[in-house]
Amino acid sequence: MSTFRVTLDSMAEENSSLNIWPEIEKAEKENRRELVLQGSAVDKKIQSSGGLHARLYSLSLLNYLEISQCPSLHEIHENIRHLSHLQSLILCRNKLTAVPKSIGDLKAIKVLDLSVNQLQALPEEICALSELNTLNVSCNSITALPDGLSKCVKLASINVSKNALSRLPDDLWCSNLELLSSIIASENAIEELSSEVHNLPALKVLDLSSNKLQELPSELADCSKLKETNFKGNKLKDKRLEKMVNGCQTKSVLDYLRAGGRGKGKGKQQDGELSEKLDCGRNISKKKSGAKQKGKKEEEEVDELNRMVVRVLHVSKAPTAVTVKVSAGVKDVRPYIVCCIVKGMNLRRGNALKRFLVAQTKLHDEICAKRTTATIATHDLGLLKAPLLYDTRPRDTLKIVPLGRKEMRAVELLELLQQEAEELRKHKKRQNVSGLHKYLQLLDGKDLYPCLVDAEDHVVSFPPITNSERTKIKRSTQELFLEVTSSTSLQICKDVMDALIIKMAELNKLTFDVKEDVGSDEETDVTSVPPAEDLASPELTVVQVKHMNTPGLVTDQMTGRVRKSKEEESKSGAVYKRCKQDTVSQDSPSCYMTLTDVHFALIKKL
């Protein structure tokens, strides 16, 4: 204790000319357990002080510390070790170049977030964090993870996406990690997935998209709880498998691996059955060669769902009146948007609406990486006034009617949510806030906010925070307008939209099979709505929405890529563009193409 006091005293002398920060002083006086330092005001203090104030490291009662959105923060002092009660340490969206070895002394740490910094390595001492549950080091420049992560026996989630990894450590696949359920390692340079992956009994989510994998081990099929995989963007040697991972469900991919891949099946009958299932709809008119085989009831149900998903994900021949004009201003704020219309979704019966909203939240937490890579918004098409404009507006003038609230300016909404978040932390001693509050930092430092505006100049969507009460979906909603935006890439928007539509198809089939009672909206008398004809079939119809870019938004290079795409399409005789490029030229409207036409080129002809 004396050593600790001497160290702090010496640091205090070095900073004698600096006044204590009011946030730190308040935390000291109130014996607070939580402290959040973020944004431009804190960044200016860090810049003028040459780092964090020394008194921060004396707040030994803290169990939650967040320092984010501070580009002047390049290092954390080794005295971080004195915050021995910390359970959550959030140091995201700064410019940290190193992490002190003393972080290994924080034995109570459960959540460690070092994402969006400039780290090139992690100290081996991180492996000493025996209570660590969640590790997020995404969006750095890390070339290798430390060996010894198997010592973090309570690790449940690890996100190392968007780094420079060429491999994952061997002990990451150790059976000691019996709680590890999610591994996100997309956008690296990983060349191999270990065959020891089957040692992880709790693994549910595995994302190795956009790496350098050439093969997938058959042992992957032995992961009994694996529900979601993503291997898109890898050039696999097995081209059939490569097409499958770009479009099929996890169950189908695992079935293919379990059979040993093409030419290595366990019998002609089983291989024929898997061949049709894993073609994901190319030969949906053919009868299943293994239909007569007994004991395959579960696989047949999965196959039926696969065919259904593919069958419903088509682009309607009928032109749509709904268009989205994309303004040039979004280029530097949140440039990517994908939209489509879905018809045939039955939300009226039982818990159908609740299931849909829960699924959307899950997609936000998983594939959207807690809205950091993309954000989903769903609207009642009947309440939208087209055409729509995807635009930016100053934070002080943007007005919206948030879900469940009255109309207010965006800056007022964020202040209100921040206050609510502070109250939650203070009164309920939460380590992490819930709801909209956990997304507030995504807009820190921005003067212009992205928004989707209808023909009457009403803001109907304010990504990544909320959409409007004006277009809120209800049980009586018959046609949905889906919107996915991203600041990262257009491909991410498409991937998220694919996942959303597949989930909607699954939920609609469940609603159709369960035959729950019809419910009603509190504010809507659904008896006035004609009887739903979609009950005759769970099939969904996906309709394209054109995105019109304003002049000057696209470079000549991108326009050239569009022309190349047009030439490829004319050779194949297709009418619709596949829209695989990141953007399109101002004279060529883009449209969202779903799984059947993007991944399998089943493009409708006029």
Coordinates of C-alpha atoms in Angstrom, one line a residue:
M1 CA 0.0 0.0 0.0
S2 CA 2.9 2.3 0.8
T3 CA 4.5 1.7 -2.6
F4 CA 1.1 2.5 -4.3
R5 CA 1.0 5.8 -2.3
V6 CA 4.5 6.8 -3.2
T7 CA 3.9 6.1 -6.9
L8 CA 0.8 8.2 -7.0
D9 CA 2.4 11.0 -5.0
S10 CA 5.3 11.1 -7.5
M11 CA 2.9 11.2 -10.4
A12 CA 0.9 14.0 -8.7
E13 CA 4.1 16.0 -8.3
E14 CA 4.8 15.6 -12.0
N15 CA 1.3 16.9 -12.7
S16 CA 1.2 19.6 -10.0
S17 CA 0.5 22.3 -12.6
L18 CA -2.6 20.4 -13.8
N19 CA -6.0 20.7 -12.1
I20 CA -7.8 17.5 -11.4
W21 CA -10.5 16.7 -14.0
P22 CA -14.0 17.4 -12.7
E23 CA -15.1 13.9 -13.8
I24 CA -12.4 12.3 -11.7
E25 CA -13.0 14.6 -8.8
K26 CA -16.7 13.7 -8.8
A27 CA -16.0 10.0 -8.9
E28 CA -13.7 10.4 -5.9
K29 CA -16.2 12.3 -3.8
E30 CA -19.1 10.0 -4.6
N31 CA -17.1 6.8 -4.4
R32 CA -18.4 5.9 -7.8
R33 CA -18.1 2.4 -9.3
E34 CA -18.5 3.6 -12.9
L35 CA -16.7 6.2 -14.9
V36 CA -17.1 7.2 -18.6
L37 CA -14.7 9.6 -20.3
Q38 CA -15.4 10.1 -23.9
G39 CA -15.6 12.6 -26.7
S40 CA -13.9 15.8 -27.8
A41 CA -14.0 17.5 -24.5
V42 CA -12.0 14.7 -22.8
D43 CA -9.7 14.5 -25.8
K44 CA -8.7 18.1 -25.4
K45 CA -7.8 17.5 -21.7
I46 CA -5.7 14.5 -22.7
Q47 CA -3.9 16.5 -25.3
S48 CA -3.2 19.4 -22.9
S49 CA -2.2 17.1 -20.1
G50 CA 0.0 14.8 -22.2
G51 CA -2.2 11.8 -21.2
L52 CA -4.8 10.7 -18.7
H53 CA -4.7 12.5 -15.3
A54 CA -2.7 10.6 -12.7
R55 CA -5.6 10.7 -10.2
L56 CA -7.6 8.4 -12.4
Y57 CA -5.5 5.5 -11.3
S58 CA -6.4 6.1 -7.7
L59 CA -10.1 5.3 -8.2
S60 CA -9.7 1.8 -6.8
L61 CA -13.5 1.3 -6.3
L62 CA -14.2 1.4 -10.0
N63 CA -15.7 -1.7 -11.6
Y64 CA -16.5 -0.1 -14.9
L65 CA -14.2 2.3 -16.8
E66 CA -14.7 3.5 -20.3
I67 CA -12.4 5.9 -22.2
S68 CA -13.4 6.2 -25.8
Q69 CA -13.4 8.5 -28.8
C70 CA -10.1 10.2 -27.8
P71 CA -7.7 10.3 -30.7
S72 CA -5.0 11.9 -28.5
L73 CA -4.9 8.9 -26.2
H74 CA -1.9 6.8 -27.3
E75 CA -1.0 4.9 -24.1
I76 CA -2.3 3.7 -20.8
H77 CA 0.0 4.1 -17.7
E78 CA 1.1 0.9 -16.0
N79 CA -0.6 2.1 -12.8
I80 CA -3.8 0.8 -14.3
R81 CA -3.0 -2.2 -12.2
H82 CA -4.2 -0.3 -9.1
L83 CA -7.8 -0.4 -10.4
S84 CA -8.1 -4.0 -9.0
H85 CA -11.9 -4.1 -8.9
L86 CA -12.4 -3.4 -12.6
Q87 CA -14.7 -5.8 -14.2
S88 CA -15.2 -3.9 -17.5
L89 CA -12.5 -1.9 -19.2
I90 CA -13.6 -0.2 -22.4
L91 CA -10.8 1.6 -24.3
C92 CA -12.2 1.7 -27.8
R93 CA -11.9 4.2 -30.6
N94 CA -8.8 5.9 -29.4
K95 CA -5.3 5.7 -30.9
L96 CA -3.6 3.3 -28.4
T97 CA -0.3 1.9 -29.8
A98 CA 0.4 -0.4 -26.9
V99 CA -1.2 -2.0 -23.8
P100 CA 0.8 -2.1 -20.5
K101 CA 1.8 -5.5 -19.2
S102 CA 0.3 -4.5 -15.9
I103 CA -3.1 -5.2 -17.4
G104 CA -2.5 -8.8 -16.4
D105 CA -2.9 -7.7 -12.7
L106 CA -6.6 -6.8 -13.2
K107 CA -7.8 -10.2 -12.1
A108 CA -11.4 -9.3 -11.9
I109 CA -11.7 -8.2 -15.5
K110 CA -14.6 -9.8 -17.4
V111 CA -15.0 -7.5 -20.4
L112 CA -12.0 -6.0 -22.2
D113 CA -12.6 -3.8 -25.3
L114 CA -9.6 -2.5 -27.1
S115 CA -11.2 -2.2 -30.5
V116 CA -10.5 0.6 -33.1
N117 CA -7.1 1.6 -32.0
Q118 CA -3.6 1.2 -33.5
L119 CA -2.3 -1.8 -31.6
Q120 CA 0.1 -4.1 -33.4
A121 CA 0.4 -6.6 -30.5
L122 CA -1.1 -7.7 -27.2
P123 CA 0.9 -8.4 -24.1
E124 CA 1.1 -12.1 -23.0
E125 CA -0.1 -10.9 -19.6
I126 CA -3.7 -10.8 -21.0
C127 CA -3.7 -14.5 -20.8
A128 CA -3.6 -14.2 -17.0
L129 CA -7.1 -12.7 -16.9
S130 CA -8.8 -15.8 -15.6
E131 CA -12.2 -14.1 -15.3
L132 CA -12.2 -12.7 -18.8
N133 CA -15.5 -13.4 -20.6
T134 CA -15.4 -11.0 -23.6
L135 CA -12.4 -9.9 -25.5
N136 CA -12.7 -7.4 -28.4
V137 CA -9.6 -6.2 -30.2
S138 CA -11.2 -5.7 -33.6
C139 CA -10.1 -2.9 -36.0
N140 CA -6.4 -2.7 -35.1
S141 CA -3.2 -3.9 -36.8
I142 CA -2.4 -6.9 -34.7
T143 CA -0.3 -9.5 -36.5
A144 CA -0.4 -12.3 -33.9
L145 CA -2.4 -13.2 -30.8
P146 CA -0.4 -14.3 -27.7
D147 CA -0.2 -18.0 -26.9
G148 CA -1.9 -19.0 -23.7
L149 CA -5.5 -17.8 -24.3
S150 CA -6.6 -21.2 -23.1
K151 CA -5.8 -20.0 -19.6
C152 CA -8.8 -17.7 -19.9
V153 CA -11.1 -20.5 -19.1
K154 CA -14.2 -18.3 -18.8
L155 CA -13.8 -16.7 -22.2
A156 CA -17.1 -16.8 -24.1
S157 CA -16.6 -14.3 -26.9
I158 CA -13.6 -13.1 -28.9
N159 CA -13.6 -10.6 -31.7
V160 CA -10.3 -10.1 -33.6
S161 CA -11.8 -8.9 -36.9
K162 CA -10.1 -6.4 -39.1
N163 CA -6.5 -7.0 -38.1
A164 CA -3.5 -8.5 -39.8
L165 CA -3.6 -12.0 -38.4
S166 CA -2.2 -14.8 -40.6
R167 CA -3.2 -17.5 -38.1
L168 CA -5.0 -18.1 -34.9
P169 CA -3.1 -19.5 -31.9
D170 CA -3.3 -23.3 -31.5
D171 CA -4.5 -23.2 -27.9
L172 CA -7.6 -21.2 -29.0
W173 CA -9.0 -24.6 -29.9
C174 CA -8.2 -26.1 -26.5
S175 CA -11.0 -28.0 -24.7
N176 CA -10.3 -25.9 -21.6
L177 CA -12.3 -23.1 -23.3
E178 CA -15.6 -24.9 -22.7
L179 CA -17.6 -21.7 -22.6
L180 CA -16.2 -20.1 -25.8
S181 CA -19.3 -19.7 -28.0
S182 CA -18.4 -16.9 -30.5
I183 CA -15.2 -16.4 -32.6
I184 CA -15.3 -13.4 -34.9
A185 CA -12.1 -13.2 -37.0
S186 CA -13.2 -11.7 -40.3
E187 CA -11.1 -9.5 -42.6
N188 CA -7.7 -10.8 -41.7
A189 CA -5.2 -12.9 -43.7
I190 CA -5.8 -16.2 -41.9
E191 CA -4.8 -19.2 -44.0
E192 CA -6.0 -22.2 -42.1
L193 CA -8.8 -23.2 -39.8
S194 CA -7.5 -25.8 -37.3
S195 CA -9.0 -29.3 -37.4
E196 CA -9.1 -29.0 -33.6
V197 CA -12.1 -26.7 -33.8
H198 CA -14.3 -29.5 -32.7
N199 CA -12.7 -29.3 -29.2
L200 CA -14.9 -26.2 -28.5
P201 CA -18.1 -27.8 -27.1
A202 CA -20.0 -24.4 -26.8
L203 CA -19.1 -22.9 -30.2
K204 CA -22.2 -21.3 -31.8
V205 CA -20.8 -18.5 -34.0
L206 CA -17.8 -18.7 -36.2
D207 CA -16.9 -15.9 -38.6
L208 CA -13.8 -16.2 -40.8
S209 CA -15.1 -14.3 -43.8
S210 CA -12.7 -12.3 -46.0
N211 CA -9.5 -14.3 -45.1
K212 CA -7.2 -16.6 -47.1
L213 CA -8.7 -19.9 -46.3
Q214 CA -8.4 -22.6 -49.0
E215 CA -10.0 -25.5 -47.2
L216 CA -12.5 -26.1 -44.4
P217 CA -11.8 -29.1 -42.1
S218 CA -14.4 -31.8 -42.0
E219 CA -14.1 -31.7 -38.2
L220 CA -16.1 -28.5 -38.2
A221 CA -19.2 -30.7 -38.7
D222 CA -18.5 -32.1 -35.2
C223 CA -19.3 -28.8 -33.5
S224 CA -22.7 -29.9 -32.2
K225 CA -23.9 -26.4 -31.2
L226 CA -22.6 -24.5 -34.2
K227 CA -25.5 -22.5 -35.6
E228 CA -23.9 -19.6 -37.5
T229 CA -20.9 -19.6 -39.8
N230 CA -19.5 -17.1 -42.3
F231 CA -16.7 -18.1 -44.7
K232 CA -17.6 -15.6 -47.5
G233 CA -14.7 -14.0 -49.3
N234 CA -12.4 -17.0 -49.1
K235 CA -11.0 -18.6 -52.2
L236 CA -11.7 -22.2 -51.4
K237 CA -10.2 -25.0 -53.5
D238 CA -13.6 -26.8 -53.6
K239 CA -15.5 -24.4 -55.8
R240 CA -18.8 -26.0 -55.0
L241 CA -18.2 -25.5 -51.3
E242 CA -17.2 -21.9 -52.0
K243 CA -20.5 -21.3 -53.7
M244 CA -22.3 -22.9 -50.8
V245 CA -20.7 -20.8 -48.1
N246 CA -21.7 -17.7 -50.0
G247 CA -25.3 -18.6 -49.9
C248 CA -26.3 -21.6 -48.0
Q249 CA -27.3 -22.1 -44.4
T250 CA -24.8 -23.4 -41.8
K251 CA -26.6 -26.7 -41.5
S252 CA -26.2 -27.4 -45.2
V253 CA -22.5 -26.5 -45.2
L254 CA -21.9 -28.8 -42.2
D255 CA -23.8 -31.6 -43.9
Y256 CA -21.5 -31.3 -46.9
L257 CA -18.4 -31.4 -44.7
R258 CA -19.7 -34.3 -42.7
A259 CA -20.1 -36.2 -46.0
G260 CA -16.5 -35.5 -46.8
G261 CA -17.1 -33.1 -49.7
R262 CA -17.8 -33.9 -53.3
G263 CA -16.8 -37.3 -54.4
K264 CA -16.2 -38.5 -50.8
G265 CA -19.8 -39.2 -49.8
K266 CA -20.8 -42.3 -47.8
G267 CA -23.0 -43.7 -50.5
K268 CA -24.7 -42.8 -53.7
Q269 CA -28.1 -42.3 -52.1
Q270 CA -26.8 -40.0 -49.3
D271 CA -24.5 -38.2 -51.7
G272 CA -27.4 -37.6 -54.1
E273 CA -29.5 -36.2 -51.3
L274 CA -26.8 -33.9 -50.1
S275 CA -26.0 -32.8 -53.6
E276 CA -29.5 -31.5 -54.2
K277 CA -29.8 -30.0 -50.7
L278 CA -26.5 -28.2 -50.9
D279 CA -27.1 -26.8 -54.4
C280 CA -29.4 -24.4 -52.5
G281 CA -32.1 -24.3 -55.0
R282 CA -30.4 -24.8 -58.4
N283 CA -32.3 -28.1 -58.9
I284 CA -35.4 -27.5 -56.7
S285 CA -37.6 -29.0 -59.4
K286 CA -35.8 -32.4 -59.0
K287 CA -37.0 -35.0 -56.5
K288 CA -34.7 -35.8 -53.6
S289 CA -32.8 -38.9 -54.5
G290 CA -32.8 -40.0 -50.9
A291 CA -36.4 -39.3 -50.2
K292 CA -37.2 -43.0 -49.7
Q293 CA -34.4 -43.6 -47.2
K294 CA -35.8 -44.1 -43.7
G295 CA -34.6 -42.1 -40.7
K296 CA -34.0 -38.9 -42.6
K297 CA -37.0 -36.9 -41.5
E298 CA -35.0 -34.2 -39.8
E299 CA -32.8 -33.7 -42.8
E300 CA -35.8 -33.6 -45.1
E301 CA -37.3 -30.8 -43.0
V302 CA -34.1 -28.8 -43.2
D303 CA -33.9 -29.4 -47.0
E304 CA -37.5 -28.2 -47.3
L305 CA -36.6 -25.0 -45.5
N306 CA -33.5 -24.4 -47.7
R307 CA -35.6 -24.7 -50.8
M308 CA -38.2 -22.4 -49.3
V309 CA -35.7 -19.7 -48.5
V310 CA -34.3 -19.8 -52.0
R311 CA -37.7 -19.9 -53.6
V312 CA -38.9 -16.8 -51.8
L313 CA -35.7 -14.7 -52.3
H314 CA -36.4 -13.5 -55.8
V315 CA -36.8 -10.1 -57.3
S316 CA -40.3 -9.3 -58.5
K317 CA -40.8 -8.6 -62.2
A318 CA -43.2 -5.8 -61.4
P319 CA -41.5 -2.4 -61.2
T320 CA -41.7 -0.7 -57.8
A321 CA -42.7 3.0 -57.3
V322 CA -40.4 3.2 -54.2
T323 CA -37.0 4.8 -54.9
V324 CA -34.2 6.0 -52.6
K325 CA -32.2 9.0 -53.7
V326 CA -28.7 9.1 -52.1
S327 CA -27.3 12.5 -51.4
A328 CA -23.6 13.3 -51.9
G329 CA -23.4 14.4 -48.2
V330 CA -23.5 10.8 -46.9
K331 CA -20.2 9.9 -48.5
D332 CA -18.2 11.1 -45.5
V333 CA -20.7 10.1 -42.8
R334 CA -22.4 6.8 -43.6
P335 CA -22.2 6.1 -47.3
Y336 CA -23.7 2.7 -47.8
I337 CA -27.4 1.8 -47.9
V338 CA -29.4 -1.2 -49.2
C339 CA -33.2 -1.4 -49.2
C340 CA -35.9 -3.8 -50.3
I341 CA -39.6 -4.5 -49.8
V342 CA -40.9 -7.7 -48.3
K343 CA -44.5 -8.9 -48.9
G344 CA -46.2 -11.9 -47.2
M345 CA -44.7 -11.6 -43.7
N346 CA -47.5 -12.6 -41.3
L347 CA -47.0 -10.6 -38.0
R348 CA -50.6 -10.9 -36.9
R349 CA -50.6 -14.3 -35.2
G350 CA -49.5 -15.0 -31.6
N351 CA -45.9 -13.9 -30.9
A352 CA -44.9 -13.5 -34.5
L353 CA -44.1 -9.8 -34.1
K354 CA -42.2 -10.3 -30.9
R355 CA -40.1 -13.1 -32.5
F356 CA -39.3 -10.8 -35.4
L357 CA -38.2 -8.0 -33.2
V358 CA -36.1 -10.3 -31.0
A359 CA -34.4 -11.7 -34.2
Q360 CA -33.6 -8.2 -35.4
T361 CA -32.0 -7.4 -32.1
K362 CA -29.9 -10.6 -32.3
L363 CA -28.7 -9.7 -35.8
H364 CA -27.7 -6.3 -34.5
D365 CA -25.6 -7.9 -31.7
E366 CA -24.0 -10.5 -33.9
I367 CA -23.6 -10.0 -37.7
C368 CA -23.9 -6.2 -37.2
A369 CA -21.3 -6.3 -34.4
K370 CA -23.5 -4.3 -32.0
R371 CA -24.4 -1.9 -34.8
T372 CA -20.7 -0.9 -35.4
T373 CA -20.6 -2.4 -38.9
A374 CA -24.2 -2.1 -40.0
T375 CA -27.7 -1.1 -38.7
I376 CA -31.1 -2.5 -39.6
A377 CA -34.3 -0.5 -39.7
T378 CA -37.8 -1.9 -40.6
H379 CA -40.8 0.1 -41.6
D380 CA -44.4 -0.3 -42.4
L381 CA -44.4 0.3 -46.2
G382 CA -48.0 1.5 -46.0
L383 CA -46.9 4.4 -43.8
L384 CA -44.0 5.5 -45.9
K385 CA -44.4 8.4 -48.3
A386 CA -42.1 7.8 -51.3
P387 CA -39.8 8.8 -52.9
L388 CA -37.2 8.6 -50.1
L389 CA -34.0 10.6 -49.6
Y390 CA -30.9 9.2 -47.8
D391 CA -29.3 12.4 -46.5
T392 CA -27.3 14.1 -43.7
R393 CA -28.5 16.9 -41.5
P394 CA -26.9 19.0 -38.7
R395 CA -27.3 17.5 -35.3
D396 CA -29.1 20.6 -34.0
T397 CA -31.7 20.6 -36.8
L398 CA -32.5 16.9 -37.4
K399 CA -35.9 16.1 -35.9
I400 CA -37.4 12.7 -35.5
V401 CA -40.2 11.0 -33.6
P402 CA -38.2 8.2 -31.9
L403 CA -39.8 4.9 -31.2
G404 CA -42.0 5.3 -28.1
R405 CA -41.2 9.0 -27.6
K406 CA -42.4 12.4 -28.8
E407 CA -40.7 14.5 -31.5
M408 CA -37.4 16.0 -30.6
R409 CA -34.1 17.1 -32.1
A410 CA -31.4 14.5 -32.5
V411 CA -29.1 16.3 -30.1
E412 CA -31.8 16.3 -27.5
L413 CA -32.4 12.6 -28.0
L414 CA -28.8 11.7 -27.5
E415 CA -28.6 13.8 -24.4
L416 CA -31.7 12.2 -23.0
L417 CA -30.3 8.7 -23.7
Q418 CA -27.0 9.6 -22.2
Q419 CA -28.8 10.8 -19.0
E420 CA -30.8 7.5 -18.9
A421 CA -27.6 5.5 -19.3
E422 CA -25.9 7.3 -16.4
E423 CA -29.0 6.7 -14.2
L424 CA -28.9 3.0 -15.1
R425 CA -25.2 2.7 -14.2
K426 CA -25.7 4.7 -11.0
H427 CA -28.8 3.1 -9.6
K428 CA -28.6 -0.5 -10.9
K429 CA -24.8 -0.7 -10.9
R430 CA -24.8 -2.1 -14.4
Q431 CA -21.5 -2.9 -16.0
N432 CA -23.0 -2.4 -19.4
V433 CA -26.1 -0.4 -20.4
S434 CA -28.8 -1.8 -22.6
G435 CA -31.2 -0.7 -25.3
L436 CA -30.3 2.3 -27.4
H437 CA -27.9 3.6 -24.8
K438 CA -25.1 1.3 -25.8
Y439 CA -24.9 2.7 -29.3
L440 CA -24.5 6.4 -28.3
Q441 CA -20.7 6.5 -28.8
L442 CA -21.1 5.6 -32.5
L443 CA -22.0 9.2 -33.3
D444 CA -19.5 10.9 -31.1
G445 CA -17.6 13.7 -32.8
K446 CA -19.9 14.0 -35.8
D447 CA -21.6 17.3 -36.7
L448 CA -23.8 15.8 -39.4
Y449 CA -26.0 12.8 -38.8
P450 CA -27.3 10.3 -41.4
C451 CA -31.1 10.0 -41.9
L452 CA -33.7 8.6 -44.2
V453 CA -36.3 11.2 -45.1
D454 CA -39.8 10.7 -46.8
A455 CA -41.5 12.8 -49.4
E456 CA -43.1 15.0 -46.7
D457 CA -39.6 15.8 -45.2
H458 CA -40.2 13.6 -42.1
V459 CA -37.2 11.7 -40.8
V460 CA -38.2 8.1 -40.7
S461 CA -34.8 6.6 -39.8
F462 CA -31.8 7.9 -37.8
P463 CA -29.1 5.2 -38.1
P464 CA -27.5 3.8 -36.0
I465 CA -29.8 5.0 -33.2
T466 CA -33.5 4.6 -34.0
N467 CA -36.2 4.7 -36.6
S468 CA -39.4 6.7 -36.4
E469 CA -42.7 6.0 -34.6
R470 CA -44.4 7.3 -37.8
T471 CA -43.5 4.1 -39.7
K472 CA -43.4 1.6 -36.8
I473 CA -44.3 -1.9 -37.8
K474 CA -47.3 -3.5 -36.0
R475 CA -49.3 -6.7 -36.1
S476 CA -51.4 -5.2 -38.9
T477 CA -48.4 -4.5 -41.1
Q478 CA -48.7 -6.4 -44.3
E479 CA -45.7 -5.1 -46.4
L480 CA -42.3 -4.2 -44.9
F481 CA -39.7 -1.8 -46.1
L482 CA -36.2 -3.0 -45.0
E483 CA -33.2 -0.8 -44.7
V484 CA -29.6 -1.6 -43.9
T485 CA -27.0 1.1 -43.6
S486 CA -23.2 0.9 -43.0
S487 CA -20.2 3.1 -42.7
T488 CA -18.0 0.2 -43.7
S489 CA -18.9 -1.3 -47.0
L490 CA -21.8 -2.0 -49.4
Q491 CA -21.1 -5.8 -49.2
I492 CA -21.7 -5.8 -45.4
C493 CA -25.1 -4.2 -46.1
K494 CA -25.9 -7.0 -48.6
D495 CA -24.7 -9.7 -46.2
V496 CA -26.9 -8.3 -43.4
M497 CA -29.9 -8.0 -45.7
D498 CA -29.4 -11.6 -46.8
A499 CA -29.3 -12.8 -43.2
L500 CA -32.4 -10.7 -42.3
I501 CA -34.5 -12.1 -45.1
I502 CA -33.5 -15.7 -44.4
K503 CA -34.4 -15.2 -40.8
M504 CA -37.8 -13.7 -41.9
A505 CA -38.5 -16.7 -44.1
E506 CA -37.7 -19.1 -41.2
L507 CA -40.0 -17.1 -38.8
N508 CA -42.8 -16.9 -41.4
K509 CA -42.6 -20.7 -41.8
L510 CA -42.8 -21.1 -38.0
T511 CA -45.8 -18.9 -37.8
F512 CA -47.5 -20.8 -40.6
D513 CA -46.8 -24.2 -39.0
V514 CA -47.8 -23.2 -35.4
K515 CA -51.2 -21.6 -36.4
E516 CA -51.3 -19.3 -33.4
D517 CA -54.4 -17.1 -32.7
V518 CA -54.6 -13.7 -34.5
G519 CA -53.7 -10.8 -32.2
S520 CA -54.4 -7.0 -32.6
D521 CA -52.6 -3.7 -32.2
E522 CA -53.5 -1.6 -29.2
E523 CA -54.0 1.4 -31.5
T524 CA -55.2 -0.4 -34.6
D525 CA -58.4 -2.4 -35.2
V526 CA -57.1 -5.2 -37.4
T527 CA -60.6 -6.5 -38.0
S528 CA -60.8 -3.7 -40.6
V529 CA -58.0 -5.3 -42.5
P530 CA -59.1 -8.0 -45.0
P531 CA -58.4 -11.6 -44.0
A532 CA -54.7 -12.4 -44.7
E533 CA -54.4 -14.5 -47.8
D534 CA -50.8 -15.2 -47.0
L535 CA -51.9 -17.8 -44.6
A536 CA -52.2 -20.2 -47.5
S537 CA -48.5 -20.1 -47.9
P538 CA -45.5 -18.9 -45.8
E539 CA -43.8 -17.7 -49.0
L540 CA -42.3 -14.2 -49.0
T541 CA -41.9 -11.9 -52.0
V542 CA -38.9 -9.6 -52.1
V543 CA -39.2 -6.5 -54.3
Q544 CA -36.2 -4.4 -55.5
V545 CA -35.8 -0.8 -54.5
K546 CA -33.8 1.5 -56.8
H547 CA -31.1 3.7 -55.2
M548 CA -30.4 6.9 -57.2
N549 CA -27.1 8.6 -56.6
T550 CA -26.7 12.3 -56.9
P551 CA -24.1 13.7 -59.3
G552 CA -20.5 13.8 -58.1
L553 CA -20.9 11.0 -55.7
V554 CA -19.0 8.4 -57.6
T555 CA -15.5 8.3 -59.1
D556 CA -14.6 7.4 -62.7
Q557 CA -13.0 4.2 -61.4
M558 CA -16.2 3.0 -59.8
T559 CA -18.1 3.9 -63.0
G560 CA -15.7 1.8 -64.9
R561 CA -16.3 -1.2 -62.6
V562 CA -20.1 -0.7 -63.3
R563 CA -19.5 -0.8 -67.0
K564 CA -17.5 -4.0 -66.7
S565 CA -20.4 -5.5 -64.7
K566 CA -22.8 -4.5 -67.5
E567 CA -20.7 -6.2 -70.1
E568 CA -20.6 -9.4 -68.1
E569 CA -24.4 -9.3 -67.7
S570 CA -25.0 -8.8 -71.4
K571 CA -22.9 -11.8 -72.2
S572 CA -25.0 -13.9 -69.9
G573 CA -28.2 -12.5 -71.3
A574 CA -29.3 -11.3 -67.9
V575 CA -31.4 -8.2 -67.5
Y576 CA -30.8 -7.2 -63.8
K577 CA -27.4 -6.1 -62.7
R578 CA -25.8 -8.1 -59.9
C579 CA -24.7 -4.9 -58.1
K580 CA -21.5 -6.5 -56.6
Q581 CA -19.6 -3.2 -56.9
D582 CA -19.3 -0.9 -53.9
T583 CA -21.3 1.9 -55.6
V584 CA -22.8 2.7 -59.0
S585 CA -22.6 5.6 -61.5
Q586 CA -25.0 8.4 -61.3
D587 CA -26.9 7.4 -64.4
S588 CA -27.2 3.8 -63.4
P589 CA -29.7 3.1 -60.6
S590 CA -28.7 0.2 -58.3
C591 CA -30.9 -2.4 -56.7
Y592 CA -30.5 -5.0 -54.0
M593 CA -30.2 -8.5 -55.4
T594 CA -30.9 -11.3 -53.0
L595 CA -29.2 -14.7 -52.6
T596 CA -30.7 -16.4 -55.6
D597 CA -29.4 -13.9 -58.1
V598 CA -26.3 -12.5 -56.4
H599 CA -24.8 -15.9 -55.4
F600 CA -26.3 -18.2 -58.0
A601 CA -27.0 -15.9 -60.9
L602 CA -30.6 -17.0 -61.0
I603 CA -31.5 -13.6 -62.4
K604 CA -35.0 -13.0 -63.7
K605 CA -35.5 -12.0 -67.4
L606 CA -38.1 -9.6 -68.5

